[in-house]
Short mmCIF file of C-alpha atoms and ligand atoms in Angstrom, two decimals:
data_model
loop_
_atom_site.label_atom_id
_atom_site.label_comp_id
_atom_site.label_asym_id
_atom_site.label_seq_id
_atom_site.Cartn_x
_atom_site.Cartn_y
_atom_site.Cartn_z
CA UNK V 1300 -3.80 -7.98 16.54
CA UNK V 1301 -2.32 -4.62 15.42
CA UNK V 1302 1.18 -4.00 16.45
CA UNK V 1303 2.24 -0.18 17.06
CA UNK V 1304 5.45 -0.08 15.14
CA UNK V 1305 8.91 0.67 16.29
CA UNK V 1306 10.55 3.64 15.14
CA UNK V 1307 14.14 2.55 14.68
CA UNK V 1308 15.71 -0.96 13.70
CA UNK V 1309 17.67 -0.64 17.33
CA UNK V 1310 15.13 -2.64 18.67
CA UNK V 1311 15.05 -5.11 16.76
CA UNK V 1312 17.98 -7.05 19.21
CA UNK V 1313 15.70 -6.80 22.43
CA UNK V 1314 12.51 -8.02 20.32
CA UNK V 1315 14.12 -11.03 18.97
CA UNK V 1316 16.15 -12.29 22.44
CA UNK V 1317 12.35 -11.79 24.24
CA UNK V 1318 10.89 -13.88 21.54
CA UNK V 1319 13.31 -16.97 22.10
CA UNK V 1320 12.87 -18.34 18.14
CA UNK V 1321 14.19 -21.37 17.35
CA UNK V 1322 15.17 -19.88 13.93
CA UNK V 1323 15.35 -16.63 12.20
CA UNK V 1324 14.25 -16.69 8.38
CA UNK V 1325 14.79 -13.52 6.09
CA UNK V 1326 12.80 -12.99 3.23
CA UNK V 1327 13.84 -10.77 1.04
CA UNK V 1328 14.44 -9.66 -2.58
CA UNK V 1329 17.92 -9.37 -4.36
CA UNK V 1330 17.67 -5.74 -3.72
CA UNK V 1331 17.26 -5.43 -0.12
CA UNK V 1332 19.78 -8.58 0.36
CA UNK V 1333 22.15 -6.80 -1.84
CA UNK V 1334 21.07 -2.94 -0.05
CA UNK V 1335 19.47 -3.71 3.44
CA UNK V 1336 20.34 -6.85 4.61
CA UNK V 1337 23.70 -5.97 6.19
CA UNK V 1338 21.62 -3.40 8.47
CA UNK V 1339 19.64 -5.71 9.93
CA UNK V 1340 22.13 -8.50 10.46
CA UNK V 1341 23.97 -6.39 12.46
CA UNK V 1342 21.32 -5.61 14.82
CA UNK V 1343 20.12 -9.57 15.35
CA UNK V 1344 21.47 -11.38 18.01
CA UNK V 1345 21.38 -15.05 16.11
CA UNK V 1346 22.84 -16.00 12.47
CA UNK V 1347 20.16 -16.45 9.94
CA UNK V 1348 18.77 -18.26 6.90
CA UNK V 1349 17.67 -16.41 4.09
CA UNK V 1350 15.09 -16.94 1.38
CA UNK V 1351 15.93 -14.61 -1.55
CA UNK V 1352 13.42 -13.74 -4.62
CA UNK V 1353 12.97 -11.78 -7.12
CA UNK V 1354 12.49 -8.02 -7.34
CA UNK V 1355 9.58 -6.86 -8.63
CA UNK V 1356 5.89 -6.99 -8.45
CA UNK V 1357 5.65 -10.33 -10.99
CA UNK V 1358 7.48 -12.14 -8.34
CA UNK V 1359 4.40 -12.18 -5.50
CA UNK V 1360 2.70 -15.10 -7.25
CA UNK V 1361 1.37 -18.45 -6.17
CA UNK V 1362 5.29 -20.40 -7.61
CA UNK V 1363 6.96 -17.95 -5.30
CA UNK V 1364 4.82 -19.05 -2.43
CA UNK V 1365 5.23 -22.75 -2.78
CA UNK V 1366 8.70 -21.85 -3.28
CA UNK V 1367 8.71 -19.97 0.52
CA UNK V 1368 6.95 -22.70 1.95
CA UNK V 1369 9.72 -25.32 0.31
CA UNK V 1370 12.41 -23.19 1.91
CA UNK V 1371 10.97 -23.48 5.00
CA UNK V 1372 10.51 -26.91 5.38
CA UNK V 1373 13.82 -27.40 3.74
CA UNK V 1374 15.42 -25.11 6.35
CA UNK V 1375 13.76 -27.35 9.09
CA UNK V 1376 11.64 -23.87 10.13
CA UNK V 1377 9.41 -24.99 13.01
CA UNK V 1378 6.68 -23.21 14.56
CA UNK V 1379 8.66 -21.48 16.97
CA UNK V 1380 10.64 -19.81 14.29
CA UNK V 1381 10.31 -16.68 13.03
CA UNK V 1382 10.29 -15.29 9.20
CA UNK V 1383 11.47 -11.41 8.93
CA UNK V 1384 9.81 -9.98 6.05
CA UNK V 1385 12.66 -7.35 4.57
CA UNK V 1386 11.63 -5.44 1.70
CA UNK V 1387 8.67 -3.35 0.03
CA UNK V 1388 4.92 -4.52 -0.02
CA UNK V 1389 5.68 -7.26 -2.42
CA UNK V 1390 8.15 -8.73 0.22
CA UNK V 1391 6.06 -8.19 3.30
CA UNK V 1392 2.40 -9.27 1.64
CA UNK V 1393 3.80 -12.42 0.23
CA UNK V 1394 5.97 -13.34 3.30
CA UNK V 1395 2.93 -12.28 5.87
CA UNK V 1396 0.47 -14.51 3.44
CA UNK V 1397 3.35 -17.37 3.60
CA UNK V 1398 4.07 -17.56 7.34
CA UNK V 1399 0.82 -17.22 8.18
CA UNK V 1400 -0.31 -20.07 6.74
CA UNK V 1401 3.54 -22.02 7.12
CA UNK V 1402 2.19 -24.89 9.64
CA UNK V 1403 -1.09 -23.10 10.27
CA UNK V 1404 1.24 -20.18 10.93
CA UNK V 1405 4.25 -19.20 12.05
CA UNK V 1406 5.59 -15.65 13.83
CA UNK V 1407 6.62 -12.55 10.95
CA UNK V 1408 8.12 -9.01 11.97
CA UNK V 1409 7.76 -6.67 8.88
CA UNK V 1410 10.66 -4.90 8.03
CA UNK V 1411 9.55 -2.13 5.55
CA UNK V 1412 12.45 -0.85 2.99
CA UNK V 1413 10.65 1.24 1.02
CA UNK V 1414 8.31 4.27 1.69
CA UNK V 1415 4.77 2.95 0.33
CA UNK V 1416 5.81 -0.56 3.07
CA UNK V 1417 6.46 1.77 5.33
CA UNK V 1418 3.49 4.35 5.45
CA UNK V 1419 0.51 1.59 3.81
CA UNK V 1420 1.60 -2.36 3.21
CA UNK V 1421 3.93 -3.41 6.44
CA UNK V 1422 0.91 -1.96 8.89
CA UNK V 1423 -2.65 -3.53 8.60
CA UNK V 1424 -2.25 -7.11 8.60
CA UNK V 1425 -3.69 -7.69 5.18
CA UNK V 1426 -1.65 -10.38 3.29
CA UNK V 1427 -1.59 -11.48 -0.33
CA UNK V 1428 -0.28 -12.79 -3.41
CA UNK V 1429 -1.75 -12.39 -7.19
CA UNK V 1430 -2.97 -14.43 -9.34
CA UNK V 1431 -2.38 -14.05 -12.98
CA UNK V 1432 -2.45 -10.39 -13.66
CA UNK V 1433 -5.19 -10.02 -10.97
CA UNK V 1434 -3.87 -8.44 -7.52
CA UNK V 1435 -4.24 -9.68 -4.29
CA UNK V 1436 -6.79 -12.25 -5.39
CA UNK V 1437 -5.53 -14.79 -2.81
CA UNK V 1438 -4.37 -13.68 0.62
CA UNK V 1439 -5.30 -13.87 4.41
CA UNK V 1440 -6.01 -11.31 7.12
CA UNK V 1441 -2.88 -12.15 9.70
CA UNK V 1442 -0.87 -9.20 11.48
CA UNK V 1443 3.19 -9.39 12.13
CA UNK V 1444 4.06 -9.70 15.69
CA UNK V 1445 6.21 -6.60 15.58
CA UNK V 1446 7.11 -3.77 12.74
CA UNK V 1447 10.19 -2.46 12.66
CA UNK V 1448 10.07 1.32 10.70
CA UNK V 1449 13.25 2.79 9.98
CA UNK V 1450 13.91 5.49 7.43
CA UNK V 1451 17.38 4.75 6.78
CA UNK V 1452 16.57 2.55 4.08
CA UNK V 1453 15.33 5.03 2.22
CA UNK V 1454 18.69 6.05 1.56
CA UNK V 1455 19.41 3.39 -0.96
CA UNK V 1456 15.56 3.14 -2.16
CA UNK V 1457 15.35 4.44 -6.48
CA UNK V 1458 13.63 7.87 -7.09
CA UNK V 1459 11.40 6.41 -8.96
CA UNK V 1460 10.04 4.35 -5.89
CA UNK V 1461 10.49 6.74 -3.26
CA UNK V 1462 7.52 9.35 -5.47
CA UNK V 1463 5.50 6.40 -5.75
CA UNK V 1464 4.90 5.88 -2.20
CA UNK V 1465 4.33 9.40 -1.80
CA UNK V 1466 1.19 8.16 -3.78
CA UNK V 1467 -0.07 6.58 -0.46
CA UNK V 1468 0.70 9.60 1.45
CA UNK V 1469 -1.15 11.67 -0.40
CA UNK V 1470 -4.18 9.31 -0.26
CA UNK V 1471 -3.99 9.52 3.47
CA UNK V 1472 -3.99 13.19 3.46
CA UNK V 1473 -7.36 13.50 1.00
CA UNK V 1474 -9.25 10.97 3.81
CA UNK V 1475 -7.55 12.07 6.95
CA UNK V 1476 -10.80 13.93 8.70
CA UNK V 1477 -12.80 11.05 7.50
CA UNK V 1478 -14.48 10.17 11.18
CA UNK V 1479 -13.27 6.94 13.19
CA UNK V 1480 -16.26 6.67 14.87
CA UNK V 1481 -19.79 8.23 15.09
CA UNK V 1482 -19.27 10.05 18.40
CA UNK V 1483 -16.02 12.08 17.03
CA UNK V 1484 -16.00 15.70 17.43
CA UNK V 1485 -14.71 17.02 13.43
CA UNK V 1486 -10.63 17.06 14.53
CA UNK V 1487 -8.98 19.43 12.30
CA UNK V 1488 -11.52 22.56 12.47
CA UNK V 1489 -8.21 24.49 11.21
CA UNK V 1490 -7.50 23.53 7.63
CA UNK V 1491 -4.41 24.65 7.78
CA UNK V 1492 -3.37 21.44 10.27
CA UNK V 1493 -4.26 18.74 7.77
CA UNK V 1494 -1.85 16.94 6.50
CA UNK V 1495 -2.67 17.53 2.74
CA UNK V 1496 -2.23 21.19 3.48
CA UNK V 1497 1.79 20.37 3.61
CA UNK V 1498 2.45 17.54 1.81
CA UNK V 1499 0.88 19.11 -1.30
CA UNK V 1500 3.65 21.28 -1.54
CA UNK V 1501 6.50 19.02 -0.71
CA UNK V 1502 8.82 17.29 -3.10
CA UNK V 1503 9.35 13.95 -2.25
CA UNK V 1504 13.08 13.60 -2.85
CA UNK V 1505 13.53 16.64 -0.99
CA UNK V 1506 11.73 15.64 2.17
CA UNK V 1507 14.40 15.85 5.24
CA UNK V 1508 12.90 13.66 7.89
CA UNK V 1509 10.49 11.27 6.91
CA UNK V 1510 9.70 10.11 10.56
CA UNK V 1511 6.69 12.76 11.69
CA UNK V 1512 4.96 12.03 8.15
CA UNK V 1513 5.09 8.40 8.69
CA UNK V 1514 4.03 8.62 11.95
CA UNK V 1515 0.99 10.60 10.73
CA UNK V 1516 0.08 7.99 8.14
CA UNK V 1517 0.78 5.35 10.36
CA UNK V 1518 -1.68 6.55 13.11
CA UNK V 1519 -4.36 7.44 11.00
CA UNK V 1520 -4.03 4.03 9.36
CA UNK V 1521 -3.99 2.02 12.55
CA UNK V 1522 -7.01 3.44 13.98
CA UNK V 1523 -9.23 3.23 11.12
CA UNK V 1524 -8.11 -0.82 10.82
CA UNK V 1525 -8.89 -1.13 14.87
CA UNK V 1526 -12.15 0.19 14.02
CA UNK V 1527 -12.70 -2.22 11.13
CA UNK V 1528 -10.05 -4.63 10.97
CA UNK V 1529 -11.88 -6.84 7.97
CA UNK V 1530 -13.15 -3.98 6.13
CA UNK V 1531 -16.92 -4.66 6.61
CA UNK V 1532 -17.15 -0.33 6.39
CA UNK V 1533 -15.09 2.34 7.95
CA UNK V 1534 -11.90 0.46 6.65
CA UNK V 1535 -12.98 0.59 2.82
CA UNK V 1536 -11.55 4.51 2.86
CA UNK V 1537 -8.08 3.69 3.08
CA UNK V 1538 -9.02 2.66 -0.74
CA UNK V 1539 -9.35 5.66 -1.84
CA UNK V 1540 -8.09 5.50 -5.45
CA UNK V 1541 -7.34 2.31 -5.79
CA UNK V 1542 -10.78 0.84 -7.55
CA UNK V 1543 -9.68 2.92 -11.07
CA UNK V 1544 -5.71 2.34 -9.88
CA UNK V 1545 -5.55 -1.00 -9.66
CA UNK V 1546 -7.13 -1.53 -12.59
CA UNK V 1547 -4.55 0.87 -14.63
CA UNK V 1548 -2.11 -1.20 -12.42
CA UNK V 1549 -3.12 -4.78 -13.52
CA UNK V 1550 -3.52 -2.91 -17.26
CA UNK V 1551 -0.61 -1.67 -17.10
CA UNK V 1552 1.24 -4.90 -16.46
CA UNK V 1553 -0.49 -6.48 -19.29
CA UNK V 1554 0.21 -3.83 -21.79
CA UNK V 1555 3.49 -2.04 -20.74
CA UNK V 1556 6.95 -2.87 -21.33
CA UNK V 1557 7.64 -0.98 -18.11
CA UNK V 1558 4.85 -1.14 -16.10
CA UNK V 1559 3.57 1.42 -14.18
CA UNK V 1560 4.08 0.58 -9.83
CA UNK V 1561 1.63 0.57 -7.78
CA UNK V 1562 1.83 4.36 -6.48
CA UNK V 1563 1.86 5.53 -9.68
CA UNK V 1564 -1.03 3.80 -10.53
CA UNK V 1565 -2.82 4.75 -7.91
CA UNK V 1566 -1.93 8.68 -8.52
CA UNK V 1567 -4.14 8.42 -11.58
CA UNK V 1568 -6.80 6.84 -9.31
CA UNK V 1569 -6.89 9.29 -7.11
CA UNK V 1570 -7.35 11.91 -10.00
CA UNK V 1571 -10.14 9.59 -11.76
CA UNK V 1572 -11.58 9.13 -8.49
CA UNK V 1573 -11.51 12.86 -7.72
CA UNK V 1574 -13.75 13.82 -10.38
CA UNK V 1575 -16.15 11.15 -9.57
CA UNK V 1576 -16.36 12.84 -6.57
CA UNK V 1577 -16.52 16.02 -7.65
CA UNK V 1578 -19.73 14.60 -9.97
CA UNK V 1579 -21.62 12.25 -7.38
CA UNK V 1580 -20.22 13.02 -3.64
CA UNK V 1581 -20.09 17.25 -3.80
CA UNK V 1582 -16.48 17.81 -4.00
CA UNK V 1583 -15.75 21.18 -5.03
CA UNK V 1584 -14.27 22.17 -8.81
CA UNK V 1585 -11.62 24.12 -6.48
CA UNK V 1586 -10.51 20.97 -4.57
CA UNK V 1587 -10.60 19.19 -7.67
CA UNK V 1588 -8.59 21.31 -9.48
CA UNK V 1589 -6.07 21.20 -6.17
CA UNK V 1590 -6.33 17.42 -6.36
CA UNK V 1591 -5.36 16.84 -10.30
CA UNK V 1592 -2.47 19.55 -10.64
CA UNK V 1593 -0.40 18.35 -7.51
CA UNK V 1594 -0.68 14.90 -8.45
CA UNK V 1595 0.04 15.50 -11.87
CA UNK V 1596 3.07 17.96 -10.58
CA UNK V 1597 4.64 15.03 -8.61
CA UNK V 1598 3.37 12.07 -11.09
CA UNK V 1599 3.58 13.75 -14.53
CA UNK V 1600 1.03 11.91 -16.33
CA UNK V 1601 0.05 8.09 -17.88
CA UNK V 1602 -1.29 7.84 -21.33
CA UNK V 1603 -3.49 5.32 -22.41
CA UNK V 1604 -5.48 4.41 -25.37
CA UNK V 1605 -9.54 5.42 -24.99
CA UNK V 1606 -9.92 1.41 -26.02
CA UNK V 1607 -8.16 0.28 -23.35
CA UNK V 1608 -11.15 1.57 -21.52
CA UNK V 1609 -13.14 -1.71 -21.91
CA UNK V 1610 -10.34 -3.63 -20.23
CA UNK V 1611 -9.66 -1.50 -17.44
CA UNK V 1612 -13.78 -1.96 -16.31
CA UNK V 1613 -12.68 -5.83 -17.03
CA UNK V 1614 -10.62 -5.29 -14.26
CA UNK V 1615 -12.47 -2.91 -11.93
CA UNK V 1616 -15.27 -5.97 -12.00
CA UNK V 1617 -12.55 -8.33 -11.17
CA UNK V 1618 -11.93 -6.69 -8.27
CA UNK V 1619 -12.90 -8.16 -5.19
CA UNK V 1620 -14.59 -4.82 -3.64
CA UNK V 1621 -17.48 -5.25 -6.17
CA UNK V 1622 -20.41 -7.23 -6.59
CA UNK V 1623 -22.04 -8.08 -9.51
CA UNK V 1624 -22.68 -5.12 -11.96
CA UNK V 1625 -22.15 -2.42 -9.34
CA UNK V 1626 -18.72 -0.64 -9.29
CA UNK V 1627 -18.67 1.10 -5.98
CA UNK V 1628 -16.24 3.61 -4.88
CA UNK V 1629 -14.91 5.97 -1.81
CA UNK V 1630 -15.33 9.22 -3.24
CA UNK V 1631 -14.84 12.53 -1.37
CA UNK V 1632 -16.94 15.08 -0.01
CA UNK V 1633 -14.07 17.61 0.74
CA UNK V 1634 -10.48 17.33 0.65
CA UNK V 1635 -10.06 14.97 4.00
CA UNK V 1636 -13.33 13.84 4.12
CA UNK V 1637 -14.66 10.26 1.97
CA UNK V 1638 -17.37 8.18 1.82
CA UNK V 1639 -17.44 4.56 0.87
CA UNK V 1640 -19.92 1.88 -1.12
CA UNK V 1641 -20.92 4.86 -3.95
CA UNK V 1642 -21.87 3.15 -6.53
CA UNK V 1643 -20.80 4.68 -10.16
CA UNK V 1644 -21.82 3.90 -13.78
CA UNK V 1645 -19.40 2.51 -16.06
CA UNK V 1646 -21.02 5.92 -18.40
CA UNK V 1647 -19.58 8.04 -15.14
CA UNK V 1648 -16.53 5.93 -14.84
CA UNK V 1649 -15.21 6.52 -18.42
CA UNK V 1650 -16.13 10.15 -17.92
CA UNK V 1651 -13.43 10.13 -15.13
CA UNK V 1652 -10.91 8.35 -17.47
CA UNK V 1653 -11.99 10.75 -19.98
CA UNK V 1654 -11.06 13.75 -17.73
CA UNK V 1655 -7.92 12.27 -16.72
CA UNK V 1656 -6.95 12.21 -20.42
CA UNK V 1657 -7.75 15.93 -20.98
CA UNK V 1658 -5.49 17.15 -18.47
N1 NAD C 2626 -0.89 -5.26 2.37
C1 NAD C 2626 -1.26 -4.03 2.17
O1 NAD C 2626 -2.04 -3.45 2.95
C2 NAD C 2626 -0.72 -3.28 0.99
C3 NAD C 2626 -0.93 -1.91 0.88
C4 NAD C 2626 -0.39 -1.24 -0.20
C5 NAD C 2626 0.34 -1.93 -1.16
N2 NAD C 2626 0.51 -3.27 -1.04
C6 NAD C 2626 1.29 -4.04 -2.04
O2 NAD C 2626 2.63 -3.58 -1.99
C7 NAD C 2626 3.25 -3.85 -3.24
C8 NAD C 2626 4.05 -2.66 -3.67
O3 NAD C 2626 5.01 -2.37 -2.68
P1 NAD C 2626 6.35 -1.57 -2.99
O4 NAD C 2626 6.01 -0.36 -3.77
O5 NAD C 2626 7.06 -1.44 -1.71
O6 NAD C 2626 7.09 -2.52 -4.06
P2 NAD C 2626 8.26 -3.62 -3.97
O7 NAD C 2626 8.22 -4.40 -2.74
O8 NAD C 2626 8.17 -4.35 -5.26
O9 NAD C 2626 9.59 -2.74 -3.94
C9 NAD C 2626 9.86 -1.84 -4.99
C10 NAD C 2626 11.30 -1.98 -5.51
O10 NAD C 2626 12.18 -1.38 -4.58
C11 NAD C 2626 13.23 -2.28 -4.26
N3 NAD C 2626 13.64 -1.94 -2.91
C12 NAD C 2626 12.93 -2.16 -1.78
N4 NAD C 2626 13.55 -1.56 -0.75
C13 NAD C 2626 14.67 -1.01 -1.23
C14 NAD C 2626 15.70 -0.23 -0.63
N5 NAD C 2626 15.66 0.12 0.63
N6 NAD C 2626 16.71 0.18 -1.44
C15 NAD C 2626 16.72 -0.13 -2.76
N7 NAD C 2626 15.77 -0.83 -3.37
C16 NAD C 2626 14.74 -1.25 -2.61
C17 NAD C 2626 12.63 -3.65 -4.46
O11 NAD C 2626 13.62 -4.61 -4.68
C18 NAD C 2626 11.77 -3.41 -5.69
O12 NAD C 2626 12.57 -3.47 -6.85
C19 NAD C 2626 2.14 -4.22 -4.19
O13 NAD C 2626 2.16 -5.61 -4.36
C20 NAD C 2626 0.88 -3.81 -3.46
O14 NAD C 2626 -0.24 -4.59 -3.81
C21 NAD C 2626 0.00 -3.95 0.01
#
């Protein structure tokens, strides 16, 4: 069931004393034990354990998650304990996908650290670990009892990270006005209150308070999973970009000595994405134009070899969205408003790659 989050790590005392656990696990990387653990220790009522791993997005793979569930039997974790998930969305989607299947599962409160957990992976209740260089490809759906959102540890979170979550804000800002449900009255009839309308100007490392933006994306996420928690339809949207980005992301990790993350790979999604939309769905050359440059602005841009082309379809079939020869995407109609199941070409696809190259 979907938990509204908290909006401070404050609460995290009362939570925990109401829950009476037998145990308190953390899970977390050697960043956020190093960087974020102190935070939260001093906010629990009870000592802990801790299961460290890790940074990084190699690290949420099927060893680490026999190595979790080792831990946890080792650490005599019963099923009234509790495992805190501390940490980005590699921490929280292999520690929800662990505990949730820990003695046919146990209780997890996501603790986001960094922005893209906080806006997009810590809310949702989708869990998940990857399997070779294929994301998510194992994983259940199972929500945290509580999330815990607090932009303090932003603070200590790399530049390079925090832009890359922006990646996910942006996303939410090109599907925002998509409708929840069939009887919805359009909500924004004033462009000028969507939420792409400011962000698009915004630096990220510049941004003062975090808290109404994440609220935004946070809303607009949870009501689109109550409507479709299992993505059978509505819920597809909140893919936007990430058909053509995680392919670039699983290429990327095959190819690149520094790989690109996640929100970065989605960026050039979005873009890719963008002009399929502007070719199949009626977006306008205007919005398109909007799309690439302030993406591009904030993301500067990936090159990659026209032959790499083949392998990023490779991927784009391996995803688990698609079936059989069909690639099928949420492309927009308007900035704010998507559609899902499109089905492209892998001619039209290229094009897209193509386009992202000429920019
Ligand atoms: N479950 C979902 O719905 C969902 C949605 C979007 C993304 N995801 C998944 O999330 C993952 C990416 O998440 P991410 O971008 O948060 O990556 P991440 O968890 O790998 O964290 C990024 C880096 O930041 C470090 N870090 C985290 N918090 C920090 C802090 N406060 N200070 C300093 N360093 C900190 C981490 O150690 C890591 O090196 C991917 O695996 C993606 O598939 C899941």
């Amino acid at each position: 069931m979907i938990q509204v989050p908290e909006f401070s790590i404050t609460r995290i005392e009362a939570y925990i004393k109401k829950g009476q656990y037998s145990k308190i696990i953390v899970l977390c990387d050697e960043n956020t034990s190093r960087l974020c653990m102190e935070q939260l220790v001093k906010e629990l009522p009870m000592p802990i354990e801790r299961i460290t791993l890790l940074p990084g997005e190699h690290s949420k793979n099927l060893e680490n998650a026999a190595y979790i569930w080792d831990q946890l039997l080792e650490l005599d974790a019963d099923r009234k304990a509790v495992l805190i998930n501390l940490g980005g969305g590699m921490i929280t989607d292999i520690g929800g996908f662990c505990a949730s299947s820990y003695k046919r599962g146990i209780a997890f409160i996501n603790l986001p650290t960094t922005l893209l957990g906080m806006v997009d992976a810590a809310i949702g209740g989708k869990t998940s670990i990857n399997i070779r260089h294929y994301k998510n490809q194992v994983g259940l759906f199972a929500f945290p009892e509580a999330v815990f959102i607090d932009p303090v540890f932003l603070g200590t979170l790399p530049k390079r990270e925090l832009i890359a979550g922006y990646a996910e804000i942006l996303k939410y800002g090109l599907i925002q006005e998509t409708k929840v449900s069939q009887q919805e009255e359009d909500k924004y009839s004033d462009q000028k209150d969507l939420l792409w309308e400011y962000i698009k100007y915004e630096e990220p490392v510049n941004i003062p308070d975090w808290i109404p933006i994440i609220k935004t994306c946070v809303d607009l996420k949870e009501a689109v999973v109550a409507a479709d928690p299992k993505e059978k339809g509505l819920r597809k949207i909140l893919n936007y970009g990430h058909t053509i980005g995680h392919a670039i992301e699983s290429f990327s990790l095959d190819i690149d000595e520094v790989p690109l993350l996640h929100g970065e790979s989605i960026a050039v999604g979005m873009i890719a994405e963008a002009y399929l939309s502007y070719k199949k769905t009626g977006l306008s050359k205007e919005a398109l134009n909007d799309i690439s440059a302030v993406i591009i602005r904030i993301f500067g841009k990936y090159i990659f070899e026209n032959p790499g082309y083949d392998d990023l379809i490779h991927y784009m079939h391996m995803d688990k969205k698609n079936q059989a020869d069909e690639i099928r995407f949420v492309l927009l109609e308007k900035i704010g408003k998507a559609l899902y199941d499109v089905p492209c070409t892998i001619k039209e696809i290229k094009e897209s790659l193509d386009y992202y190259l000429t920019l």
